[in-house]
Each structure stands twice: as structure tokens, then as C-alpha cells.
CSV table of C-alpha atoms in Angstrom, one decimal:
chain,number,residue,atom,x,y,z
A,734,UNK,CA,-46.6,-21.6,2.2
A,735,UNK,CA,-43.3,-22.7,0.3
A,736,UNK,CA,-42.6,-25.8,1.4
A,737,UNK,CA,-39.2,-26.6,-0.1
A,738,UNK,CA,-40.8,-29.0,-2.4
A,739,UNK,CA,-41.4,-28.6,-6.3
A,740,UNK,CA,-45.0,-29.4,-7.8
A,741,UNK,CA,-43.6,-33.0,-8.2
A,742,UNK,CA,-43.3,-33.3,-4.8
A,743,UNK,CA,-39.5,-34.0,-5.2
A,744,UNK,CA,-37.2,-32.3,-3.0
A,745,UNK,CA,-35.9,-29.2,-4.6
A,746,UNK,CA,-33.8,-28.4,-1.3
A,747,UNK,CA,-31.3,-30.4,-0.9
A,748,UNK,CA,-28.7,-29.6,2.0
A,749,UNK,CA,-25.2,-30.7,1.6
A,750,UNK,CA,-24.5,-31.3,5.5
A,751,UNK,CA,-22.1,-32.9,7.8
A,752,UNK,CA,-23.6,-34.5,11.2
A,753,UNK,CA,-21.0,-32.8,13.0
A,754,UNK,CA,-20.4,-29.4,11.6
A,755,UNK,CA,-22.3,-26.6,14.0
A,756,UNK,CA,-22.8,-24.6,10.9
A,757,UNK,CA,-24.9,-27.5,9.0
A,758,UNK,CA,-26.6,-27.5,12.3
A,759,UNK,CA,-27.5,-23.8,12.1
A,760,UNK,CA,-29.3,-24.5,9.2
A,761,UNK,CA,-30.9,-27.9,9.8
A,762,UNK,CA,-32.7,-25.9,13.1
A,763,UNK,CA,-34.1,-23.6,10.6
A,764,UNK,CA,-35.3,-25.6,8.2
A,765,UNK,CA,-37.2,-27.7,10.6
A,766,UNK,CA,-38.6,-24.5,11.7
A,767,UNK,CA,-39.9,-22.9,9.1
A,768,UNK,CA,-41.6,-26.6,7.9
A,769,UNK,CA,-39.1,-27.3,5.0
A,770,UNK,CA,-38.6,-30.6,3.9
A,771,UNK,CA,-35.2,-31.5,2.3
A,772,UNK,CA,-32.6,-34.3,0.9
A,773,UNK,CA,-30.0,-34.9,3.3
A,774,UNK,CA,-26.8,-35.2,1.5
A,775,UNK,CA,-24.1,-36.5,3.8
A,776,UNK,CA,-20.8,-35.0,3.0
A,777,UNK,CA,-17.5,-36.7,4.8
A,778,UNK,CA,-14.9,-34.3,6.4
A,779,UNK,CA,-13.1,-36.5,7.5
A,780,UNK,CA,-12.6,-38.3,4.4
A,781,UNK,CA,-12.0,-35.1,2.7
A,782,UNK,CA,-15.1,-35.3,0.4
A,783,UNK,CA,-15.7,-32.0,1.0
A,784,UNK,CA,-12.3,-31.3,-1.5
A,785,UNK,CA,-14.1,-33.4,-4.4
A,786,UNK,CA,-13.9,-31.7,-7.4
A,787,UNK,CA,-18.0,-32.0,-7.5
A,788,UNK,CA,-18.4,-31.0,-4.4
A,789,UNK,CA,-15.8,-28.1,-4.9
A,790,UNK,CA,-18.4,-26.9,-7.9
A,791,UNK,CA,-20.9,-26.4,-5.2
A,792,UNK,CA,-18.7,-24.0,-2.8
A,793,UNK,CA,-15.3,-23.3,-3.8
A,794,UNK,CA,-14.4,-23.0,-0.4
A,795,UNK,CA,-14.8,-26.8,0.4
A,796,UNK,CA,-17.3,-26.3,3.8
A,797,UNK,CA,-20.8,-27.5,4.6
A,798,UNK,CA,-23.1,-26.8,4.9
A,799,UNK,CA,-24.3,-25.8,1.1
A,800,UNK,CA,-27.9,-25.4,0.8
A,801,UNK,CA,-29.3,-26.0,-3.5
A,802,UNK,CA,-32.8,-24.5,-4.1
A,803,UNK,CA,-33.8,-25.5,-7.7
A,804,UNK,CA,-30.9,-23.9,-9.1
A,805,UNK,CA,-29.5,-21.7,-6.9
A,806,UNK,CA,-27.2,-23.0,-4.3
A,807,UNK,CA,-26.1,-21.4,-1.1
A,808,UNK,CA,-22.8,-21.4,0.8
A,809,UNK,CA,-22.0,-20.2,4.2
A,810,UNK,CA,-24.4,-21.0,6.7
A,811,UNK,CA,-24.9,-17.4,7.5
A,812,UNK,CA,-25.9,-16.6,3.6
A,813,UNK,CA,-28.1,-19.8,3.4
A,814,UNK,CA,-30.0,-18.4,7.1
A,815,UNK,CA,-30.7,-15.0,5.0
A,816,UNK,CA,-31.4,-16.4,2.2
A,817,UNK,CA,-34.2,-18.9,4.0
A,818,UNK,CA,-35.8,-15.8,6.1
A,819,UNK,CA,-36.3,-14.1,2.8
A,820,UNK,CA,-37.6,-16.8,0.3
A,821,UNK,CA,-39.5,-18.9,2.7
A,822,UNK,CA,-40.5,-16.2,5.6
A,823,UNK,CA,-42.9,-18.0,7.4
A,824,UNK,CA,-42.1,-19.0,11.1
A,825,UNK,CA,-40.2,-15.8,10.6
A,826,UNK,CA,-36.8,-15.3,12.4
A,827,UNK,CA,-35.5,-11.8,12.6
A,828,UNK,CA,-37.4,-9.2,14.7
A,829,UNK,CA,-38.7,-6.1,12.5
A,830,UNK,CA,-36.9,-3.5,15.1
A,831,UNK,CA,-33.7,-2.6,14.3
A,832,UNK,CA,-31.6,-2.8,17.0
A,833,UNK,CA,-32.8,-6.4,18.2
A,834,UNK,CA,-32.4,-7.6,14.6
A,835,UNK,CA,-28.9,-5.8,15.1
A,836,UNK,CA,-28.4,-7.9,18.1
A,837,UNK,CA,-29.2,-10.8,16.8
A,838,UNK,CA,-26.7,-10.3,14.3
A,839,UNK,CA,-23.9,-9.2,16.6
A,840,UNK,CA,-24.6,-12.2,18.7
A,841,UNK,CA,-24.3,-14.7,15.5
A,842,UNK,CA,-20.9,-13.1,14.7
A,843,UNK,CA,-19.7,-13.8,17.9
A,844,UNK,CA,-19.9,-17.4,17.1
A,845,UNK,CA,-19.3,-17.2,14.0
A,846,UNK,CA,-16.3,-14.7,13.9
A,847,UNK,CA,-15.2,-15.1,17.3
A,848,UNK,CA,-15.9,-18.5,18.7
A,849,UNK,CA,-16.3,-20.9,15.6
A,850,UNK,CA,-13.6,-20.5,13.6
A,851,UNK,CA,-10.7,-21.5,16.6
A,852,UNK,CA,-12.9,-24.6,16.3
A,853,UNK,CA,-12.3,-25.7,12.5
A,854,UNK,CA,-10.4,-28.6,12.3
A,855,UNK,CA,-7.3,-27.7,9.8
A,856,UNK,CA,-7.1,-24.6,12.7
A,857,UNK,CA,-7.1,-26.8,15.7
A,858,UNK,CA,-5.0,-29.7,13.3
A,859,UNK,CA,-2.2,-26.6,12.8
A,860,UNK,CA,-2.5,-25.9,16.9
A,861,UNK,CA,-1.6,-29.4,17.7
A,862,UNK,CA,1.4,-29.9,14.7
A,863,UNK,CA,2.9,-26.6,15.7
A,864,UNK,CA,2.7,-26.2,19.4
A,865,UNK,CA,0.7,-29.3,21.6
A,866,UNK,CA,-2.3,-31.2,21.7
A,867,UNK,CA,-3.1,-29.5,25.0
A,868,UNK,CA,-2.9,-25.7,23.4
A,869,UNK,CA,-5.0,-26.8,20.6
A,870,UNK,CA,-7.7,-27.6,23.4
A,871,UNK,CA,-6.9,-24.7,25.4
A,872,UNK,CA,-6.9,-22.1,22.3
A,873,UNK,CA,-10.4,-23.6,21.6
A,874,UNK,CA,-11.3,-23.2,25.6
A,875,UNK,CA,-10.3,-19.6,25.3
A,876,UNK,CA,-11.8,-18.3,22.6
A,877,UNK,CA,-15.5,-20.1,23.7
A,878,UNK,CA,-15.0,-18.6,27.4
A,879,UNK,CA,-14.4,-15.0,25.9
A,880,UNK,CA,-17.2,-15.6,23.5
A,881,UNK,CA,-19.6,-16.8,25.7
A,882,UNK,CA,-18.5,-14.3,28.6
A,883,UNK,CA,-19.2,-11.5,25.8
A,884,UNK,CA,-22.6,-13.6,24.6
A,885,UNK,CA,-24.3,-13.4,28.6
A,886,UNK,CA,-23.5,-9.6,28.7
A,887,UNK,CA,-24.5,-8.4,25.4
A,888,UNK,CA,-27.8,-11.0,25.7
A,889,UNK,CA,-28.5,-10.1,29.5
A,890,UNK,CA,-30.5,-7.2,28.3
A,891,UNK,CA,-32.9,-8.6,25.6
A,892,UNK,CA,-33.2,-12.5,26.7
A,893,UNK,CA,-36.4,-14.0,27.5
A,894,UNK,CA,-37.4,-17.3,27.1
A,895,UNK,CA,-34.9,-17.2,24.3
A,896,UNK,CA,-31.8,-15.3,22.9
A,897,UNK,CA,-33.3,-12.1,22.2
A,898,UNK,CA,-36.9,-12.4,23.5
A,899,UNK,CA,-39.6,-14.5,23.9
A,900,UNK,CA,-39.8,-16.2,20.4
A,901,UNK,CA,-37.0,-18.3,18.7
A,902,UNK,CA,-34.8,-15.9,16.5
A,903,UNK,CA,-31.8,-16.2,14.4
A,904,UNK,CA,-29.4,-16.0,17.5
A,905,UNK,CA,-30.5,-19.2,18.6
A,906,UNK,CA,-29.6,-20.9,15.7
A,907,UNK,CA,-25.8,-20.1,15.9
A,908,UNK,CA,-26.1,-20.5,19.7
A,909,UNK,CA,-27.7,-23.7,20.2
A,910,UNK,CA,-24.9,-25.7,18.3
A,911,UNK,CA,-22.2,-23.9,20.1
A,912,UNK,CA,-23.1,-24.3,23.8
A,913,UNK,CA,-24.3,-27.9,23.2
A,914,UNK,CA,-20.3,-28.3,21.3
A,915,UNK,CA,-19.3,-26.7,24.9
A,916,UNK,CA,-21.1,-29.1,26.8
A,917,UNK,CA,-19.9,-32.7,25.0
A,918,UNK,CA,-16.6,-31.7,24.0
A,919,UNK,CA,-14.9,-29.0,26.0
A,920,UNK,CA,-15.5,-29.8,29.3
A,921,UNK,CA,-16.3,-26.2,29.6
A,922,UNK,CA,-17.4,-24.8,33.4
A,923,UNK,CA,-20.7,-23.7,31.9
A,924,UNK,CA,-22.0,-22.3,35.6
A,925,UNK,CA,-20.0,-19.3,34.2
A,926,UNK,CA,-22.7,-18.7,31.7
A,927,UNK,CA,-26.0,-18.9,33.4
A,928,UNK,CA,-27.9,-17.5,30.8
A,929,UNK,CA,-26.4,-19.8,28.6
A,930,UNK,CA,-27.0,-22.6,30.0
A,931,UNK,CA,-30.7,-21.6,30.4
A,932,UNK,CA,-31.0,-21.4,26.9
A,933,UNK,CA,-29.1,-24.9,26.4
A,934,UNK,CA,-32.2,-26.8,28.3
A,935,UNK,CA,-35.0,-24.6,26.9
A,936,UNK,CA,-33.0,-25.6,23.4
A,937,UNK,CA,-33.5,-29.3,24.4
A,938,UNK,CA,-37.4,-29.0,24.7
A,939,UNK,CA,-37.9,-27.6,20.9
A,940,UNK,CA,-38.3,-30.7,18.5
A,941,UNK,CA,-36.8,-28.0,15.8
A,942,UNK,CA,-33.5,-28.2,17.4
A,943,UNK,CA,-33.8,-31.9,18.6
A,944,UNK,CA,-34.6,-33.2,15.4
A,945,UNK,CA,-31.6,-31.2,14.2
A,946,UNK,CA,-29.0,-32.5,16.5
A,947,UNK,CA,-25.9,-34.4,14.8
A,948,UNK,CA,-26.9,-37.3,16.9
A,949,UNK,CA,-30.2,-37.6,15.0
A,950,UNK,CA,-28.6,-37.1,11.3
A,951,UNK,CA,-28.5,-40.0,8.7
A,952,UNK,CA,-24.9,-39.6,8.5
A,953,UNK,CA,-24.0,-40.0,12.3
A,954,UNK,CA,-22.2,-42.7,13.4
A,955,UNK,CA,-24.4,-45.3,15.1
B,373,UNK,CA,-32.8,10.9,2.2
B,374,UNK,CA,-31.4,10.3,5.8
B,375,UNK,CA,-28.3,11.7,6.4
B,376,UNK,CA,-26.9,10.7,9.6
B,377,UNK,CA,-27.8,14.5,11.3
B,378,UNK,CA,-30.7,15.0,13.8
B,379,UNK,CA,-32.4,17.9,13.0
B,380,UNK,CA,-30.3,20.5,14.6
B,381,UNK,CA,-27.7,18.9,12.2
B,382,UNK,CA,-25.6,17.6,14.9
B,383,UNK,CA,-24.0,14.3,14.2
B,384,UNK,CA,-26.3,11.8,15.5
B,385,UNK,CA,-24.0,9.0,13.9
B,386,UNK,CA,-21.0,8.3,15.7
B,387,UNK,CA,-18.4,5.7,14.5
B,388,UNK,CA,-15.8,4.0,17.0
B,389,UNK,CA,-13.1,3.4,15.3
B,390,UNK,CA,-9.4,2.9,15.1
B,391,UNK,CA,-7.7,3.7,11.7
B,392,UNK,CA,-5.8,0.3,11.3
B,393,UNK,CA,-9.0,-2.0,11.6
B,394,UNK,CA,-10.6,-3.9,8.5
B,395,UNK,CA,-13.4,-4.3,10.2
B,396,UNK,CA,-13.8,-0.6,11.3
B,397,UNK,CA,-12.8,0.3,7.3
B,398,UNK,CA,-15.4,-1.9,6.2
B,399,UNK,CA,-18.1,0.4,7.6
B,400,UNK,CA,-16.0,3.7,7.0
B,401,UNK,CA,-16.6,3.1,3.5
B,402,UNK,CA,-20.3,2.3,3.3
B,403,UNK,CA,-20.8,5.6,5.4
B,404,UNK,CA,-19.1,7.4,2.7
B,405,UNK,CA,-20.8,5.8,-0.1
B,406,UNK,CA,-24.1,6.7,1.2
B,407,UNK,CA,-23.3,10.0,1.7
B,408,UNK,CA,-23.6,9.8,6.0
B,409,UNK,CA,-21.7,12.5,7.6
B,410,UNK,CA,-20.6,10.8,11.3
B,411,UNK,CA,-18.2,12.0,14.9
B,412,UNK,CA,-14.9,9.5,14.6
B,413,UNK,CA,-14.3,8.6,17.5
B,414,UNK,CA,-11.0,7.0,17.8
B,415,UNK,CA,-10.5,3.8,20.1
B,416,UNK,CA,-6.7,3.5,20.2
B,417,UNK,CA,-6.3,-0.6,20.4
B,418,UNK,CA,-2.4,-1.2,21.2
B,419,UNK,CA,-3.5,1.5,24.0
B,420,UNK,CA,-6.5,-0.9,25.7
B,421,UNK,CA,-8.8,1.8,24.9
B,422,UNK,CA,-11.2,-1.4,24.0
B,423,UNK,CA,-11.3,-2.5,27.8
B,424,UNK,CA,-12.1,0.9,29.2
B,425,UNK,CA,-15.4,0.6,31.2
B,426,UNK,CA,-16.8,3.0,29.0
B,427,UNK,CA,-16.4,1.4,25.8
B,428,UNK,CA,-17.3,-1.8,27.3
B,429,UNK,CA,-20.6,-0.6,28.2
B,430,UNK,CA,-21.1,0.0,24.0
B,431,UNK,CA,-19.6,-3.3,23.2
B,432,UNK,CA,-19.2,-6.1,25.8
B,433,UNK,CA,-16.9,-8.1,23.2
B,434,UNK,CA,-14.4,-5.0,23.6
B,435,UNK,CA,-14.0,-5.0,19.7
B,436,UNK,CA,-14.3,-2.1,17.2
B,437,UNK,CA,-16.3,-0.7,14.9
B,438,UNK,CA,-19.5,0.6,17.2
B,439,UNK,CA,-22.2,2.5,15.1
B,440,UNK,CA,-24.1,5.0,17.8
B,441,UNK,CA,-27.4,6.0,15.7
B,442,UNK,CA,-29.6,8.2,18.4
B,443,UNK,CA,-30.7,5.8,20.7
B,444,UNK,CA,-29.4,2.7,18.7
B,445,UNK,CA,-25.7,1.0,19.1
B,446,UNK,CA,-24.5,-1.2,17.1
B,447,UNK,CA,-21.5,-3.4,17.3
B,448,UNK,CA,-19.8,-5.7,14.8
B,449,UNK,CA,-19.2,-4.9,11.3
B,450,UNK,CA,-21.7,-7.1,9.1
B,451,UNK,CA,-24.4,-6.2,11.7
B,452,UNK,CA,-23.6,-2.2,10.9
B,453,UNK,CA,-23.3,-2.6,7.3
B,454,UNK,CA,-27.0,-4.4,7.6
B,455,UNK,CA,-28.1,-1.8,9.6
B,456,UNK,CA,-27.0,1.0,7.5
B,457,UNK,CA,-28.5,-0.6,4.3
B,458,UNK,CA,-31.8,-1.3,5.8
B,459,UNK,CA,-32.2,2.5,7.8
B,460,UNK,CA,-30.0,4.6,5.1
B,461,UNK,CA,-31.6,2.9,1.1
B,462,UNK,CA,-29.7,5.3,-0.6
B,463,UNK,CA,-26.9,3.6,-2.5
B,464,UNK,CA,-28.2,0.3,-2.0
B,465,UNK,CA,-25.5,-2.5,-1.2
B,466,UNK,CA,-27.5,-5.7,-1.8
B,467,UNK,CA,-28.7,-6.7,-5.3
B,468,UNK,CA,-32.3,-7.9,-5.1
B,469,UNK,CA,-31.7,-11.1,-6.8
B,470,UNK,CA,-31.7,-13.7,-4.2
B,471,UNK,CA,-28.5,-15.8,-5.7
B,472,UNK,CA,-26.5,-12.4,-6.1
B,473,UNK,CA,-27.6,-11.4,-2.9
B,474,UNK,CA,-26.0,-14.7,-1.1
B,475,UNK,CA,-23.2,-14.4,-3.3
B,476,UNK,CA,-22.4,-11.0,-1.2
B,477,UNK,CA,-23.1,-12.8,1.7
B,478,UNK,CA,-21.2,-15.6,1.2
B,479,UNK,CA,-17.6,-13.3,0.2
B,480,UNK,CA,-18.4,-11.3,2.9
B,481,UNK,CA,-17.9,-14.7,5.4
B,482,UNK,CA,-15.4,-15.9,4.1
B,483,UNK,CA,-13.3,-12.7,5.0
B,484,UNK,CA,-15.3,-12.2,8.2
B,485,UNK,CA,-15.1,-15.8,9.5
B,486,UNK,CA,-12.3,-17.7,7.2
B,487,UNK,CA,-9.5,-15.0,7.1
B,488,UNK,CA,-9.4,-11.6,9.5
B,489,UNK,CA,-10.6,-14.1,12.7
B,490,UNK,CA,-7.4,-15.5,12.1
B,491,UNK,CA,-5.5,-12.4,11.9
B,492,UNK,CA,-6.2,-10.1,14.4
B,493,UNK,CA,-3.8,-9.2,16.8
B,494,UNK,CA,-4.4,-11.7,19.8
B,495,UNK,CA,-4.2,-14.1,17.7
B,496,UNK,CA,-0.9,-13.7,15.8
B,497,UNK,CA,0.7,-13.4,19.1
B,498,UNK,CA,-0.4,-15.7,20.1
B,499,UNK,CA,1.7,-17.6,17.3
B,500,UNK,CA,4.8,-15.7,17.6
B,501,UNK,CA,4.9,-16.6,21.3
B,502,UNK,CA,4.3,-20.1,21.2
B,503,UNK,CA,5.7,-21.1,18.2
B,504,UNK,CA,7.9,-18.2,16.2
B,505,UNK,CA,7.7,-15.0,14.6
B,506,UNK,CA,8.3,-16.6,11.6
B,507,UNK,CA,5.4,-19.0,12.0
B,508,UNK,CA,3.1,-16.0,12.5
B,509,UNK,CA,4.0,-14.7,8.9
B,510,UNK,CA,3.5,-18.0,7.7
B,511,UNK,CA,0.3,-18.4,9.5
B,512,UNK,CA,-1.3,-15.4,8.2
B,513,UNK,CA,0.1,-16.3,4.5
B,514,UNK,CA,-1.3,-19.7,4.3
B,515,UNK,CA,-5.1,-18.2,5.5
B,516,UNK,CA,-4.9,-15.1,3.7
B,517,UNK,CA,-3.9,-17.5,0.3
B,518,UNK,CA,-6.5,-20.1,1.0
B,519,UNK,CA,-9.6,-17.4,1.7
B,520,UNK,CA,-8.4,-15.7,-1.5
B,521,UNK,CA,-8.0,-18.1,-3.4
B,522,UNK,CA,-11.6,-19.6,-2.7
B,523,UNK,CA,-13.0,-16.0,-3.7
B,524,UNK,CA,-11.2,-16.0,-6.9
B,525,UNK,CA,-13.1,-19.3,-7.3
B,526,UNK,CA,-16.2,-18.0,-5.9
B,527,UNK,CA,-16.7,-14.5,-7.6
B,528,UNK,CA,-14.6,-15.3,-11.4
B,529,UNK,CA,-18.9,-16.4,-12.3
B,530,UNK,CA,-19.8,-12.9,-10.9
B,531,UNK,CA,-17.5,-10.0,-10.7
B,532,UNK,CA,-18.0,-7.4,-13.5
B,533,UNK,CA,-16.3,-4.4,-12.9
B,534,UNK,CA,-17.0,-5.1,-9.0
B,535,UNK,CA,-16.8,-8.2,-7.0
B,536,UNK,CA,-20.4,-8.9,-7.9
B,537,UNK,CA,-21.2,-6.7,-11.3
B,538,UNK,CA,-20.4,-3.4,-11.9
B,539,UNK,CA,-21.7,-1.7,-9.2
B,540,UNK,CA,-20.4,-1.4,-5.7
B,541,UNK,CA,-22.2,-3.6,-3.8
B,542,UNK,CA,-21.5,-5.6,0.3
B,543,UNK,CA,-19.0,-7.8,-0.9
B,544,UNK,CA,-16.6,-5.4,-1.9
B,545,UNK,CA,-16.7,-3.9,1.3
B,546,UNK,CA,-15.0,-6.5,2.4
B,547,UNK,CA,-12.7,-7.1,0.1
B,548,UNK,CA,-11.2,-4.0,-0.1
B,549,UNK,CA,-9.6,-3.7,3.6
B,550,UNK,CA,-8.6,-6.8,3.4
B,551,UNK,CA,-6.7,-6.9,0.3
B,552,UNK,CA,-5.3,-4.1,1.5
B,553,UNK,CA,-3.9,-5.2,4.4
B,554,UNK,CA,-2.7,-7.8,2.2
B,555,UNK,CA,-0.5,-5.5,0.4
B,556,UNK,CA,0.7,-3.9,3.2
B,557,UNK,CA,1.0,-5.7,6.2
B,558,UNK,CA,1.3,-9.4,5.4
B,559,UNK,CA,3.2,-9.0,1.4
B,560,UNK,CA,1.2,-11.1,-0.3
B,561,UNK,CA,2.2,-12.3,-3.7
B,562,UNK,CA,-0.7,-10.7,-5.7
B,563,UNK,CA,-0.2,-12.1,-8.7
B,564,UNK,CA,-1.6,-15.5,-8.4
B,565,UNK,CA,-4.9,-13.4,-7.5
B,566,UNK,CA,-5.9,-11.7,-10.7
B,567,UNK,CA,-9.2,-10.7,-10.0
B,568,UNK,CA,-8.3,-9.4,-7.1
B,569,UNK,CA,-5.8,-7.7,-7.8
B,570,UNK,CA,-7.9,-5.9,-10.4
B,571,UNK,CA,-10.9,-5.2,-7.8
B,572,UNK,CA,-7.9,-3.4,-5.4
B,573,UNK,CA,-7.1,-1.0,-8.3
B,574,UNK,CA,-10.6,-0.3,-9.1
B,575,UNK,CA,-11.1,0.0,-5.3
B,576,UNK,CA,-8.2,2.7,-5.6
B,577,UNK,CA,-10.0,5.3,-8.4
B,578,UNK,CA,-13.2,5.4,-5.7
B,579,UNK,CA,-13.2,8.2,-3.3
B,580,UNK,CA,-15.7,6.5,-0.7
B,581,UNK,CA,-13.0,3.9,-0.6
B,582,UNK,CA,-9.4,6.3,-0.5
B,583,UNK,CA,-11.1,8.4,2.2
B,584,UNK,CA,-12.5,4.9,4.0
B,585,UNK,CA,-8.7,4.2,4.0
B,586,UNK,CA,-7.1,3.7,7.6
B,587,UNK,CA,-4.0,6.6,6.6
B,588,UNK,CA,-7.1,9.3,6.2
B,589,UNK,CA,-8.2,8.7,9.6
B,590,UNK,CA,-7.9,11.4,12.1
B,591,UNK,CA,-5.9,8.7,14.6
B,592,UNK,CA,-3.9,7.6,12.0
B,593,UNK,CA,-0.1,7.5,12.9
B,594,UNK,CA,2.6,8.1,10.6
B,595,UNK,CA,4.4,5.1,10.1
């Protein structure tokens, strides 16, 4: 079983993460599930050190997470999940039918298309300069409400335990971070989202996820 | 090879679409570059066809493009385009080599999640509203710049002919409605964007891609 380290025993994978960023979190969950050991590498957003020229070599784009595997590295948490079910496929996460690996899909773009990106800071930063403070909370508010309204409909059908069944899958990765984001910092009426809210506490029972929280990263604030 | 027809050769694909959507185009052209005959079905969007019960019922997030396979539907454009490559392996999408591969990925997010998310409809009126209409442009400017200038950055180690090599492969996809739109709805100033500017005309001489475009859709309007 790949285990993430080489025949050194040093860590090959490193992951360029930030304690706060839901889409480092994505990938720490996965990691710890699939049993892969890595470097944490602590990268500062807001000290900008994500627009180091070093750090720019890495993703061009200037977001965590980055994930470097030998000598490939892998930006965009959604390309480093792939990348991870396919190179290191134990504790596998997508189902082998087609339309729940499809929904498990769809319901990671809703958070990552839909939801996530009226998160990003410059976004919610622009929001405040050009309209309020309140609308920049508000557009935030909106966009998680519709997302999450559109996550218990679409998931009503194929939860179980978890997002699409009985087992962990790759939905749960992009949902975990979010709801728990809903919870602390958006004061979000989550008895909306029953489903969702399920999943939040069965979430907070799986070391994977605990272990991957931003509360538990080396680079969260004490 | 699969074709997309059951086997009385009636369209078992169906594609909700409306002509103006990148996301919608995205999958328009990998239909047509795997050679998948499909029903259009047109969901007009300034119309609220989106929020019909009906449609809803497909697609609880009330966006577009829907794949209907048989039994199978399938929303959201990167979940299709998976689909399709894993069901339909003719004209594969997805080079095997796992850094290329995330490469596609990774160009594909960034217009998925960096730049159209911050340029659909809602969104820039959002903008106009509250702030001006003039912001709006601006808005949509500054995101569209940003997102392409980071794939400039990302693909100038990888793009050959392509975005990724010299075959066709996911990321372009992507890139083609959206430089599109680009060019045509936001004015971009191309030329700080060379490679891309390069992949567009390349995009141009492909017929998977012309017919994939949204004025060769049967809902297209003129004007």
C-alpha cells in the first residue's frame, strides 16, 4: 500500500496548506483517510505568502492547497482529490456506478462552484470596499443557503450514513469543511438543512476529519 | 463504440441546454468530438425555464447543462464531461499521465470555480444593482484577467498545439467557451493573453467546437 513515503522514509508528499482554507481541508480529510503521511507546509494568506514568487512556482494561481508527490505537484484541491483516488486507491473514495460517482461530483461542484468561491477572501474583501460590510456577509449567507437548500434535495435520495451512502465518499470531503464554515462563522439557521446537519455530527465522530480540522493544524493560531 | 442511440436508434442522450451557457457549450463540444448524436432540449434562462417543476426535478440547483443517458441524469458540467469520458472512450479527453491529467484538472477549476462562478447572471446583477453597471464590467474584467492570466502561467510548460499537447483534450473544453465569451460579451483585451489567444483560433478551424458554438444552437436568438 503506498504510503506517501519514499524508501527513505522521508516524506515525499508534502502539502502546501493553510489552517483555514476549506479546500486544504478537503484534502487533509483524504489524506488521513487513505493512511498517507505528509509534511505540513504552512502557507500564510494573510500575509500574502501565497503571492511569493516560490510559492507562485508551485501554482500560478497563488491558492492552497498544493499537494507535491516526488516531483509532480498538484494544484486545485479538486485535481489533487483525483489525483489521490488514482495513485494511492486504497480506502477508496468514488463509487464504481456511474450515476453515484456522478453525484458525488455534482454535489462537490456545488461547493466548489457554487458555494465556495462567494467565500474567497479578495471576493468577500471587494463586497465590503464596494458596497458594505453587511452585504459582503449577506452575499456569503445567500449563496451557502441556495447551495445547501440544492445539497439536501439532490442528496435526499442517495444519503445514508453519509453523503451518498453508507461509506465515506468524495462528497464528504467538500461537504464537511463547508457546513462546519456554516456553523462557526455564518451564523447560518442550519435546522433548514436537516440532512446536513446530520452529516455535520456523524463528521465529528471520524478521526479522518477531526484530525483534519483547522483547529488541529500546526499552523493554527493557538 | 457507443453512440448515444438505444437500439431502436432513438436518442437515448438528451442535453438540456440553453445556447448562451459556457457551461452547457462545454459539454456540446465533447458530445460532438466523440461522435454522440443527442435531443437539444432547450431551457430558455432569462425565461425561468430553470425553476419550472419539471426541470427542477432533473436538477434541484435549477442550473443547465443536464445529460439524460437512459435511466441516468446528470447535472453539472465537469460531472458530464466525466461521465461521458468514462461511459463513451472513444476520443479520450484525459491523458494517462497522472501530472498531465491534473494539469486538465486543474485549468478546468480554475474556469469552473475562479472565473464563470463569478460571472453568471445573478451574480453580475447583483453588481450592477448594488454598486453600478459600470462596476459589473469592471468586475467581470478584473476575474476574467486574473483566471487568465494564471492559465497563461499554468499551461505556457504544457500547451502544444492544444492547451495540454497537441491533441484535444478536458482542458480545452473549458477554455474554449470561455474565451469566447471573452471576446464577445465582456471585450477583453486579448493581446496580453497570447497563448490564448492562439488556442481560440485553433479552437476556430475545429468543427466539434464551431458546431458546439452557442449561435448553432437550435434556441439561439439572433442578436
Amino acid at each position: 500500500m503506498a504510503s506517501g513515503s519514499d524508501k527513505n522514509g522521508d516524506q515525499q508528499l508534502k502539502l502546501y496548506s493553510c489552517y483555514r482554507s476549506s479546500c486544504s481541508f478537503r484534502v487533509r480529510i483524504a489524506l488521513n483517510l487513505k493512511g498517507l503521511k505528509y509534511e505540513y507546509k504552512a502557507v500564510n494568506l494573510l500575509k500574502g505568502e501565497q503571492f511569493s514568487p516560490e510559492f507562485r512556482k508551485l501554482n500560478p494561481i497563488g491558492c492552497v492547497p498544493v499537494l507535491v508527490d516526488g516531483d509532480l505537484a498538484v494544484s486545485d484541491s479538486f485535481a489533487i482529490l483525483l489525483y489521490l483516488e488514482e495513485k494511492y486507491p486504497q480506502h477508496p473514495l468514488l463509487p464504481k456506478d456511474l450515476q453515484r460517482k456522478a453525484i458525488n461530483f455534482q454535489a462537490a461542484n456545488i461547493v466548489c462552484s457554487s458555494i465556495q468561491p462567494f467565500q474567497n477572501q479578495a471576493v468577500l474583501n471587494y463586497i465590503e470596499e464596494m458596497v458594505t460590510p453587511d452585504a459582503k456577509i449577506e452575499l456569503a449567507k445567500v449563496h451557502t443557503e441556495k447551495g445547501f437548500a440544492a445539497l439536501e434535495d439532490l442528496l435526499k435520495n442517495y444519503a445514508g450514513r453519509y453523503a451518498t451512502g453508507d461509506e465515506v465518499s468524495f462528497a464528504d470531503l467538500f461537504l464537511a469543511p463547508q457546513i462546519r464554515a456554516a456553523f462557526l462563522w455564518f451564523n447560518l439557521d442550519m435546522t433548514q438543512f436537516p440532512l446536513l446537519s446530520r452529516l455535520h455530527e456523524a463528521y465529528n465522530e471520524i478521526p479522518a476529519f477531526i484530525d483534519a480540522r483547522p483547529d488541529k493544524q500546526p499552523d493554527a493560531p493557538s
